[in-house]
PDB file of C-alpha atoms in Angstrom:
ATOM      1  CA  UNK A  10       4.519 -19.381  52.974  1.00 50.00           C
ATOM      2  CA  UNK A  11       4.690 -22.470  50.605  1.00 52.00           C
ATOM      3  CA  UNK A  12       0.668 -21.939  49.634  1.00 49.00           C
ATOM      4  CA  UNK A  13       1.740 -18.204  48.917  1.00 45.00           C
ATOM      5  CA  UNK A  14       4.820 -19.106  46.634  1.00 45.00           C
ATOM      6  CA  UNK A  15       2.825 -21.727  44.757  1.00 42.00           C
ATOM      7  CA  UNK A  16       0.081 -19.113  44.278  1.00 46.00           C
ATOM      8  CA  UNK A  17       2.313 -16.707  43.119  1.00 45.00           C
ATOM      9  CA  UNK A  18       4.281 -19.241  40.423  1.00 43.00           C
ATOM     10  CA  UNK A  19       0.820 -19.830  39.279  1.00 45.00           C
ATOM     11  CA  UNK A  20      -0.085 -16.663  38.992  1.00 44.00           C
ATOM     12  CA  UNK A  21       3.388 -15.911  37.143  1.00 44.00           C
ATOM     13  CA  UNK A  22       2.791 -18.712  34.793  1.00 46.00           C
ATOM     14  CA  UNK A  23      -0.770 -17.611  33.940  1.00 40.00           C
ATOM     15  CA  UNK A  24       0.778 -13.973  32.986  1.00 39.00           C
ATOM     16  CA  UNK A  25       3.258 -15.599  30.974  1.00 41.00           C
ATOM     17  CA  UNK A  26       1.171 -17.639  28.975  1.00 39.00           C
ATOM     18  CA  UNK A  27      -1.347 -14.510  28.432  1.00 38.00           C
ATOM     19  CA  UNK A  28       1.897 -12.643  26.981  1.00 40.00           C
ATOM     20  CA  UNK A  29       3.025 -15.465  24.787  1.00 41.00           C
ATOM     21  CA  UNK A  30      -0.897 -16.025  23.627  1.00 50.00           C
ATOM     22  CA  UNK A  31      -0.692 -11.980  22.640  1.00 60.00           C
ATOM     23  CA  UNK A  32       2.224 -12.142  20.658  1.00 87.00           C
ATOM     24  CA  UNK A  33       5.581 -10.464  20.763  1.00 94.00           C
ATOM     25  CA  UNK A  34       4.862  -7.446  18.562  1.00 96.00           C
ATOM     26  CA  UNK A  35       1.626  -6.788  20.360  1.00 97.00           C
ATOM     27  CA  UNK A  36       3.395  -7.075  23.586  1.00 97.00           C
ATOM     28  CA  UNK A  37       5.827  -4.459  22.303  1.00 97.00           C
ATOM     29  CA  UNK A  38       3.422  -2.159  21.098  1.00 98.00           C
ATOM     30  CA  UNK A  39       1.269  -2.080  24.381  1.00 97.00           C
ATOM     31  CA  UNK A  40       4.685  -1.697  26.534  1.00 97.00           C
ATOM     32  CA  UNK A  41       5.949   1.374  24.307  1.00 97.00           C
ATOM     33  CA  UNK A  42       2.245   2.660  23.554  1.00 98.00           C
ATOM     34  CA  UNK A  43       3.887   3.013  20.147  1.00 98.00           C
ATOM     35  CA  UNK A  44       2.857   1.775  16.902  1.00 98.00           C
ATOM     36  CA  UNK A  45       5.971   1.815  14.419  1.00 98.00           C
ATOM     37  CA  UNK A  46       4.521   2.204  10.829  1.00 98.00           C
ATOM     38  CA  UNK A  47       6.632   2.042   7.734  1.00 98.00           C
ATOM     39  CA  UNK A  48       4.951   3.768   4.873  1.00 97.00           C
ATOM     40  CA  UNK A  49       6.011   5.859   1.708  1.00 92.00           C
ATOM     41  CA  UNK A  50       7.012   9.191   1.943  1.00 91.00           C
ATOM     42  CA  UNK A  51       6.147  10.569  -1.792  1.00 88.00           C
ATOM     43  CA  UNK A  52       2.918   8.783  -2.780  1.00 85.00           C
ATOM     44  CA  UNK A  53       0.077  11.235  -2.854  1.00 84.00           C
ATOM     45  CA  UNK A  54      -2.711  10.710  -2.163  1.00 88.00           C
ATOM     46  CA  UNK A  55      -1.638   7.508   0.080  1.00 92.00           C
ATOM     47  CA  UNK A  56       1.194   9.362   2.013  1.00 95.00           C
ATOM     48  CA  UNK A  57       3.029  12.438   1.450  1.00 94.00           C
ATOM     49  CA  UNK A  58       4.576  15.543   3.016  1.00 94.00           C
ATOM     50  CA  UNK A  59       2.195  18.714   3.287  1.00 95.00           C
ATOM     51  CA  UNK A  60       2.987  22.400   3.123  1.00 95.00           C
ATOM     52  CA  UNK A  61       3.656  21.896   6.850  1.00 96.00           C
ATOM     53  CA  UNK A  62       6.338  19.346   6.066  1.00 95.00           C
ATOM     54  CA  UNK A  63       3.581  16.942   8.060  1.00 96.00           C
ATOM     55  CA  UNK A  64       3.268  13.074   6.921  1.00 97.00           C
ATOM     56  CA  UNK A  65      -0.388  12.956   5.685  1.00 98.00           C
ATOM     57  CA  UNK A  66      -2.497  11.101   3.147  1.00 96.00           C
ATOM     58  CA  UNK A  67      -5.082   7.851   2.950  1.00 97.00           C
ATOM     59  CA  UNK A  68      -2.839   5.439   4.195  1.00 98.00           C
ATOM     60  CA  UNK A  69      -1.558   7.663   7.223  1.00 98.00           C
ATOM     61  CA  UNK A  70      -5.306   8.172   8.270  1.00 98.00           C
ATOM     62  CA  UNK A  71      -5.702   4.500   8.234  1.00 98.00           C
ATOM     63  CA  UNK A  72      -2.397   3.708  10.341  1.00 98.00           C
ATOM     64  CA  UNK A  73      -3.346   6.591  12.937  1.00 98.00           C
ATOM     65  CA  UNK A  74      -7.077   5.177  13.400  1.00 98.00           C
ATOM     66  CA  UNK A  75      -5.239   1.599  13.775  1.00 98.00           C
ATOM     67  CA  UNK A  76      -3.460   2.783  16.551  1.00 98.00           C
ATOM     68  CA  UNK A  77      -6.224   4.860  18.127  1.00 98.00           C
ATOM     69  CA  UNK A  78      -7.945   1.378  18.300  1.00 98.00           C
ATOM     70  CA  UNK A  79      -5.157   0.219  20.290  1.00 98.00           C
ATOM     71  CA  UNK A  80      -4.945   2.707  22.232  1.00 98.00           C
ATOM     72  CA  UNK A  81      -1.314   3.977  21.088  1.00 98.00           C
ATOM     73  CA  UNK A  82       0.506   6.262  18.952  1.00 98.00           C
ATOM     74  CA  UNK A  83       2.035   6.129  15.855  1.00 98.00           C
ATOM     75  CA  UNK A  84       5.681   6.693  14.914  1.00 98.00           C
ATOM     76  CA  UNK A  85       6.227   6.759  11.061  1.00 98.00           C
ATOM     77  CA  UNK A  86       9.166   5.776   9.037  1.00 97.00           C
ATOM     78  CA  UNK A  87       9.612   5.452   5.231  1.00 96.00           C
ATOM     79  CA  UNK A  88      11.888   3.362   3.993  1.00 95.00           C
ATOM     80  CA  UNK A  89      12.616   2.420   0.271  1.00 90.00           C
ATOM     81  CA  UNK A  90       9.990   0.338  -1.011  1.00 86.00           C
ATOM     82  CA  UNK A  91      11.881  -2.836  -1.478  1.00 87.00           C
ATOM     83  CA  UNK A  92      12.676  -2.667   2.202  1.00 92.00           C
ATOM     84  CA  UNK A  93       9.570  -2.473   3.386  1.00 94.00           C
ATOM     85  CA  UNK A  94       8.289  -5.317   1.486  1.00 92.00           C
ATOM     86  CA  UNK A  95      11.151  -7.658   2.158  1.00 93.00           C
ATOM     87  CA  UNK A  96      10.324  -8.361   5.538  1.00 94.00           C
ATOM     88  CA  UNK A  97      13.184  -9.363   7.789  1.00 95.00           C
ATOM     89  CA  UNK A  98      12.710  -6.206  10.205  1.00 96.00           C
ATOM     90  CA  UNK A  99      13.705  -7.156  12.938  1.00 93.00           C
ATOM     91  CA  UNK A 100      11.544  -5.010  15.259  1.00 94.00           C
ATOM     92  CA  UNK A 101      12.242  -1.833  13.209  1.00 96.00           C
ATOM     93  CA  UNK A 102       8.502  -1.752  12.384  1.00 97.00           C
ATOM     94  CA  UNK A 103       5.590  -3.323  13.644  1.00 98.00           C
ATOM     95  CA  UNK A 104       3.439  -3.122  10.633  1.00 98.00           C
ATOM     96  CA  UNK A 105       3.780  -1.473   6.707  1.00 98.00           C
ATOM     97  CA  UNK A 106       0.753   0.328   5.903  1.00 98.00           C
ATOM     98  CA  UNK A 107       1.594   1.584   2.413  1.00 96.00           C
ATOM     99  CA  UNK A 108      -0.805   0.392  -0.162  1.00 93.00           C
ATOM    100  CA  UNK A 109       0.960  -3.010  -0.801  1.00 93.00           C
ATOM    101  CA  UNK A 110      -0.684  -5.450  -2.664  1.00 88.00           C
ATOM    102  CA  UNK A 111      -0.284  -9.152  -1.621  1.00 91.00           C
ATOM    103  CA  UNK A 112       1.968 -11.080  -4.282  1.00 85.00           C
ATOM    104  CA  UNK A 113       2.951 -14.721  -4.231  1.00 85.00           C
ATOM    105  CA  UNK A 114       6.572 -13.372  -3.827  1.00 86.00           C
ATOM    106  CA  UNK A 115       5.925 -11.181  -1.016  1.00 89.00           C
ATOM    107  CA  UNK A 116       4.055 -13.855   0.816  1.00 91.00           C
ATOM    108  CA  UNK A 117       7.263 -15.718   1.155  1.00 93.00           C
ATOM    109  CA  UNK A 118       8.693 -12.809   3.265  1.00 95.00           C
ATOM    110  CA  UNK A 119       5.660 -10.947   4.949  1.00 96.00           C
ATOM    111  CA  UNK A 120       2.267 -12.045   5.953  1.00 96.00           C
ATOM    112  CA  UNK A 121      -1.006  -9.958   4.707  1.00 95.00           C
ATOM    113  CA  UNK A 122      -2.976  -9.084   7.961  1.00 96.00           C
ATOM    114  CA  UNK A 123      -6.069  -7.829   5.739  1.00 95.00           C
ATOM    115  CA  UNK A 124      -6.990  -6.320   2.700  1.00 95.00           C
ATOM    116  CA  UNK A 125      -8.127  -3.165   3.196  1.00 97.00           C
ATOM    117  CA  UNK A 126      -9.002  -1.484  -0.152  1.00 96.00           C
ATOM    118  CA  UNK A 127      -8.844  -1.935  -3.836  1.00 92.00           C
ATOM    119  CA  UNK A 128      -6.892   0.113  -6.522  1.00 91.00           C
ATOM    120  CA  UNK A 129      -8.106   0.183 -10.309  1.00 92.00           C
ATOM    121  CA  UNK A 130      -5.005   0.476 -12.506  1.00 96.00           C
ATOM    122  CA  UNK A 131      -4.894   2.683 -15.680  1.00 97.00           C
ATOM    123  CA  UNK A 132      -3.139   3.681 -18.348  1.00 98.00           C
ATOM    124  CA  UNK A 133      -2.148   7.501 -18.442  1.00 98.00           C
ATOM    125  CA  UNK A 134      -0.980   9.406 -21.283  1.00 98.00           C
ATOM    126  CA  UNK A 135      -0.288  12.731 -22.360  1.00 98.00           C
ATOM    127  CA  UNK A 136      -3.363  14.922 -23.213  1.00 98.00           C
ATOM    128  CA  UNK A 137      -2.019  15.627 -26.665  1.00 98.00           C
ATOM    129  CA  UNK A 138      -1.544  11.823 -27.076  1.00 98.00           C
ATOM    130  CA  UNK A 139      -3.494  10.014 -30.047  1.00 97.00           C
ATOM    131  CA  UNK A 140      -3.732   6.625 -28.320  1.00 98.00           C
ATOM    132  CA  UNK A 141      -7.517   5.997 -27.328  1.00 97.00           C
ATOM    133  CA  UNK A 142      -7.218   2.038 -26.438  1.00 97.00           C
ATOM    134  CA  UNK A 143      -4.689   0.142 -24.378  1.00 97.00           C
ATOM    135  CA  UNK A 144      -3.642  -1.895 -27.949  1.00 97.00           C
ATOM    136  CA  UNK A 145      -2.594   1.734 -29.031  1.00 98.00           C
ATOM    137  CA  UNK A 146       0.165   1.561 -26.620  1.00 98.00           C
ATOM    138  CA  UNK A 147       1.864  -1.675 -28.129  1.00 98.00           C
ATOM    139  CA  UNK A 148       5.550  -0.894 -28.943  1.00 98.00           C
ATOM    140  CA  UNK A 149       5.412   2.170 -26.612  1.00 98.00           C
ATOM    141  CA  UNK A 150       7.899   3.441 -23.978  1.00 98.00           C
ATOM    142  CA  UNK A 151       5.969   2.707 -20.775  1.00 98.00           C
ATOM    143  CA  UNK A 152       6.823   4.461 -17.609  1.00 98.00           C
ATOM    144  CA  UNK A 153       6.126   2.497 -13.968  1.00 98.00           C
ATOM    145  CA  UNK A 154       7.349   2.611 -10.455  1.00 94.00           C
ATOM    146  CA  UNK A 155      10.097  -0.015 -10.208  1.00 93.00           C
ATOM    147  CA  UNK A 156       9.622  -2.773  -7.422  1.00 85.00           C
ATOM    148  CA  UNK A 157       5.512  -2.346  -7.731  1.00 88.00           C
ATOM    149  CA  UNK A 158       2.994  -4.410  -9.147  1.00 90.00           C
ATOM    150  CA  UNK A 159       2.644  -2.029 -12.204  1.00 95.00           C
ATOM    151  CA  UNK A 160       6.237  -3.162 -13.185  1.00 96.00           C
ATOM    152  CA  UNK A 161       5.562  -6.592 -12.491  1.00 94.00           C
ATOM    153  CA  UNK A 162       2.516  -6.287 -15.115  1.00 96.00           C
ATOM    154  CA  UNK A 163       3.865  -4.327 -17.549  1.00 97.00           C
ATOM    155  CA  UNK A 164       6.728  -7.094 -17.603  1.00 97.00           C
ATOM    156  CA  UNK A 165       4.093 -10.047 -17.681  1.00 96.00           C
ATOM    157  CA  UNK A 166       5.193 -11.668 -14.346  1.00 94.00           C
ATOM    158  CA  UNK A 167       2.233 -10.054 -11.827  1.00 91.00           C
ATOM    159  CA  UNK A 168       0.860 -12.977  -9.419  1.00 86.00           C
ATOM    160  CA  UNK A 169      -1.311 -11.479  -6.921  1.00 86.00           C
ATOM    161  CA  UNK A 170      -1.867 -13.844  -3.955  1.00 82.00           C
ATOM    162  CA  UNK A 171      -5.665 -13.109  -3.182  1.00 78.00           C
ATOM    163  CA  UNK A 172      -7.935 -16.007  -3.875  1.00 72.00           C
ATOM    164  CA  UNK A 173     -10.511 -13.302  -4.994  1.00 71.00           C
ATOM    165  CA  UNK A 174      -8.548 -12.113  -7.493  1.00 74.00           C
ATOM    166  CA  UNK A 175      -9.522 -12.478 -11.188  1.00 75.00           C
ATOM    167  CA  UNK A 176      -6.987 -14.186 -13.669  1.00 82.00           C
ATOM    168  CA  UNK A 177      -4.688 -11.428 -15.193  1.00 88.00           C
ATOM    169  CA  UNK A 178      -5.083 -10.349 -18.664  1.00 92.00           C
ATOM    170  CA  UNK A 179      -2.248  -8.205 -20.236  1.00 97.00           C
ATOM    171  CA  UNK A 180      -3.318  -5.504 -22.503  1.00 97.00           C
ATOM    172  CA  UNK A 181      -0.085  -4.179 -23.590  1.00 97.00           C
ATOM    173  CA  UNK A 182       3.184  -5.235 -25.370  1.00 97.00           C
ATOM    174  CA  UNK A 183       5.378  -2.509 -24.668  1.00 98.00           C
ATOM    175  CA  UNK A 184       8.527  -1.801 -26.540  1.00 98.00           C
ATOM    176  CA  UNK A 185      10.373  -0.226 -23.821  1.00 98.00           C
ATOM    177  CA  UNK A 186       9.842   0.039 -20.082  1.00 98.00           C
ATOM    178  CA  UNK A 187      10.993   2.747 -17.976  1.00 98.00           C
ATOM    179  CA  UNK A 188      11.306   2.466 -14.318  1.00 98.00           C
ATOM    180  CA  UNK A 189      11.302   5.204 -11.819  1.00 97.00           C
ATOM    181  CA  UNK A 190      12.299   5.492  -8.040  1.00 91.00           C
ATOM    182  CA  UNK A 191       8.864   6.771  -6.699  1.00 87.00           C
ATOM    183  CA  UNK A 192       5.218   7.164  -8.275  1.00 88.00           C
ATOM    184  CA  UNK A 193       5.420  10.307  -9.079  1.00 92.00           C
ATOM    185  CA  UNK A 194       8.322  10.596 -11.416  1.00 96.00           C
ATOM    186  CA  UNK A 195       6.991   8.921 -14.199  1.00 98.00           C
ATOM    187  CA  UNK A 196       3.878  11.432 -14.331  1.00 98.00           C
ATOM    188  CA  UNK A 197       7.100  14.268 -14.553  1.00 98.00           C
ATOM    189  CA  UNK A 198       8.652  12.869 -17.490  1.00 98.00           C
ATOM    190  CA  UNK A 199       5.106  12.165 -19.347  1.00 98.00           C
ATOM    191  CA  UNK A 200       3.779  15.575 -18.879  1.00 98.00           C
ATOM    192  CA  UNK A 201       6.896  16.975 -20.749  1.00 98.00           C
ATOM    193  CA  UNK A 202       5.275  16.119 -23.611  1.00 98.00           C
ATOM    194  CA  UNK A 203       3.603  12.628 -25.804  1.00 98.00           C
ATOM    195  CA  UNK A 204       6.810  10.595 -26.465  1.00 98.00           C
ATOM    196  CA  UNK A 205       9.266  12.963 -25.245  1.00 98.00           C
ATOM    197  CA  UNK A 206      10.498  10.528 -22.924  1.00 98.00           C
ATOM    198  CA  UNK A 207       7.684   7.960 -22.826  1.00 98.00           C
ATOM    199  CA  UNK A 208       4.253   7.629 -24.144  1.00 98.00           C
ATOM    200  CA  UNK A 209       2.324   6.239 -21.005  1.00 98.00           C
ATOM    201  CA  UNK A 210       2.353   5.710 -17.473  1.00 98.00           C
ATOM    202  CA  UNK A 211       0.614   2.412 -15.646  1.00 98.00           C
ATOM    203  CA  UNK A 212      -0.319   3.480 -12.480  1.00 96.00           C
ATOM    204  CA  UNK A 213      -3.374   3.338  -9.894  1.00 92.00           C
ATOM    205  CA  UNK A 214      -6.290   5.324 -10.680  1.00 94.00           C
ATOM    206  CA  UNK A 215      -6.195   7.554  -7.369  1.00 89.00           C
ATOM    207  CA  UNK A 216      -2.764   8.565  -8.182  1.00 90.00           C
ATOM    208  CA  UNK A 217      -3.343   9.425 -11.831  1.00 95.00           C
ATOM    209  CA  UNK A 218      -6.375  11.683 -10.672  1.00 93.00           C
ATOM    210  CA  UNK A 219      -4.409  13.404  -8.008  1.00 88.00           C
ATOM    211  CA  UNK A 220      -1.694  14.110 -10.784  1.00 94.00           C
ATOM    212  CA  UNK A 221      -4.577  15.843 -12.974  1.00 96.00           C
ATOM    213  CA  UNK A 222      -5.970  17.634 -10.250  1.00 93.00           C
ATOM    214  CA  UNK A 223      -2.583  19.335  -9.735  1.00 94.00           C
ATOM    215  CA  UNK A 224      -2.886  20.496 -13.297  1.00 97.00           C
ATOM    216  CA  UNK A 225      -0.564  17.453 -15.190  1.00 98.00           C
ATOM    217  CA  UNK A 226      -1.276  17.829 -18.765  1.00 98.00           C
ATOM    218  CA  UNK A 227      -2.401  13.904 -19.042  1.00 98.00           C
ATOM    219  CA  UNK A 228      -5.319  11.963 -19.206  1.00 98.00           C
ATOM    220  CA  UNK A 229      -6.512   8.464 -18.543  1.00 98.00           C
ATOM    221  CA  UNK A 230      -7.568   6.020 -21.560  1.00 98.00           C
ATOM    222  CA  UNK A 231     -11.011   5.421 -20.756  1.00 96.00           C
ATOM    223  CA  UNK A 232     -12.808   2.178 -20.251  1.00 94.00           C
ATOM    224  CA  UNK A 233      -9.386   0.219 -19.648  1.00 94.00           C
ATOM    225  CA  UNK A 234      -8.519  -1.198 -16.361  1.00 94.00           C
ATOM    226  CA  UNK A 235      -5.295  -2.969 -16.387  1.00 95.00           C
ATOM    227  CA  UNK A 236      -6.008  -4.796 -13.263  1.00 93.00           C
ATOM    228  CA  UNK A 237      -7.761  -4.262  -9.724  1.00 89.00           C
ATOM    229  CA  UNK A 238      -5.211  -4.862  -7.111  1.00 89.00           C
ATOM    230  CA  UNK A 239      -6.429  -5.658  -3.474  1.00 92.00           C
ATOM    231  CA  UNK A 240      -3.888  -3.623  -0.989  1.00 94.00           C
ATOM    232  CA  UNK A 241      -3.148  -5.333   2.403  1.00 96.00           C
ATOM    233  CA  UNK A 242      -2.202  -4.531   5.624  1.00 97.00           C
ATOM    234  CA  UNK A 243       1.295  -6.110   6.036  1.00 97.00           C
ATOM    235  CA  UNK A 244       3.361  -7.762   8.753  1.00 97.00           C
ATOM    236  CA  UNK A 245       6.633  -9.696   9.332  1.00 96.00           C
ATOM    237  CA  UNK A 246       6.641 -12.840   9.352  1.00 93.00           C
ATOM    238  CA  UNK A 247       6.563 -15.334  12.605  1.00 89.00           C
ATOM    239  CA  UNK A 248       3.973 -13.588  14.763  1.00 95.00           C
ATOM    240  CA  UNK A 249       0.734 -14.852  13.756  1.00 96.00           C
ATOM    241  CA  UNK A 250      -1.048 -13.487  16.945  1.00 97.00           C
ATOM    242  CA  UNK A 251      -0.217 -10.048  16.077  1.00 97.00           C
ATOM    243  CA  UNK A 252      -1.119 -10.656  12.031  1.00 97.00           C
ATOM    244  CA  UNK A 253      -4.604 -11.927  13.452  1.00 97.00           C
ATOM    245  CA  UNK A 254      -4.922  -8.655  15.735  1.00 97.00           C
ATOM    246  CA  UNK A 255      -4.548  -6.457  12.992  1.00 98.00           C
ATOM    247  CA  UNK A 256      -6.969  -8.531  10.609  1.00 97.00           C
ATOM    248  CA  UNK A 257      -9.554  -8.009  13.777  1.00 98.00           C
ATOM    249  CA  UNK A 258      -8.793  -4.294  13.536  1.00 98.00           C
ATOM    250  CA  UNK A 259      -9.165  -3.649  10.174  1.00 98.00           C
ATOM    251  CA  UNK A 260     -12.365  -5.550   9.702  1.00 97.00           C
ATOM    252  CA  UNK A 261     -14.064  -3.844  12.407  1.00 98.00           C
ATOM    253  CA  UNK A 262     -12.982  -0.477  10.667  1.00 98.00           C
ATOM    254  CA  UNK A 263     -14.541  -2.045   7.523  1.00 97.00           C
ATOM    255  CA  UNK A 264     -17.983  -3.273   9.187  1.00 97.00           C
ATOM    256  CA  UNK A 265     -18.536   0.384  10.798  1.00 98.00           C
ATOM    257  CA  UNK A 266     -17.664   1.898   7.657  1.00 97.00           C
ATOM    258  CA  UNK A 267     -14.510   3.939   8.727  1.00 98.00           C
ATOM    259  CA  UNK A 268     -12.561   2.769   5.897  1.00 98.00           C
ATOM    260  CA  UNK A 269     -15.215   3.623   3.096  1.00 97.00           C
ATOM    261  CA  UNK A 270     -15.454   7.065   4.615  1.00 98.00           C
ATOM    262  CA  UNK A 271     -11.199   7.620   4.310  1.00 98.00           C
ATOM    263  CA  UNK A 272     -11.503   6.353   0.991  1.00 96.00           C
ATOM    264  CA  UNK A 273     -14.049   8.840   0.030  1.00 96.00           C
ATOM    265  CA  UNK A 274     -12.271  11.583   2.021  1.00 97.00           C
ATOM    266  CA  UNK A 275      -8.965  11.106  -0.254  1.00 94.00           C
ATOM    267  CA  UNK A 276     -10.199   9.913  -3.324  1.00 91.00           C
ATOM    268  CA  UNK A 277     -13.705  10.992  -3.669  1.00 92.00           C
ATOM    269  CA  UNK A 278     -15.094   7.559  -3.866  1.00 91.00           C
ATOM    270  CA  UNK A 279     -15.534   3.763  -2.057  1.00 94.00           C
ATOM    271  CA  UNK A 280     -12.682   1.809  -2.830  1.00 93.00           C
ATOM    272  CA  UNK A 281     -13.227  -0.717  -0.090  1.00 93.00           C
ATOM    273  CA  UNK A 282     -15.672  -2.952  -2.111  1.00 84.00           C
TER     274      UNK A 282
END
């Protein structure tokens, strides 16, 4: 009996040590068979509701593929941007997959598991605009989504937390900055006419191309990229094992071509390099 108890205690200790090594978040995900994902609800083509009121998009496909490789299902939530990137989730979500830039400010409250693609930010004007270069927008009214890198950039305070990122060069001195609650609202104002409410929008190239494809009377200022931002899978702080696990999953998706295929599906080109 004593030998049996010793063996049982040793086995329990091994199991406990294994669970501790796996990390609390991974343990919870595997126990519930559910990956709770925070993402955007209205940011096409990254994530948006389709005609059947289903959440679809590039980030949704990435999240579903991560879950598939973990052997679990996804459950999506669409909190506001500041909450999603503010950390201190207290278990509400296991991961945020929402095309989030790893900035130095955000690194204080969340962890970045892995960069999974890159997004060029461009200046977009009404098709009747006479602006041909970024310099033509100096002193103009620029629209950006609030609490994003586009706002940080136009206010000249962008600090990307990525050792491989080139130094940020500020191309425009705006006259006014207009902020919006989601990514499409500045385009809605821009479509009203050149200078009616705003003169230009600073946004991801992917979002701008989607708006153009949807019939918005706008155009991208050619040969001008404000900055090229890395986008990362985000986890809450204090669970390095979970962050490392997601890093491995994303690297495997990159190596076997899955990420490249998904960017081509939604954007028409490979944005993973």
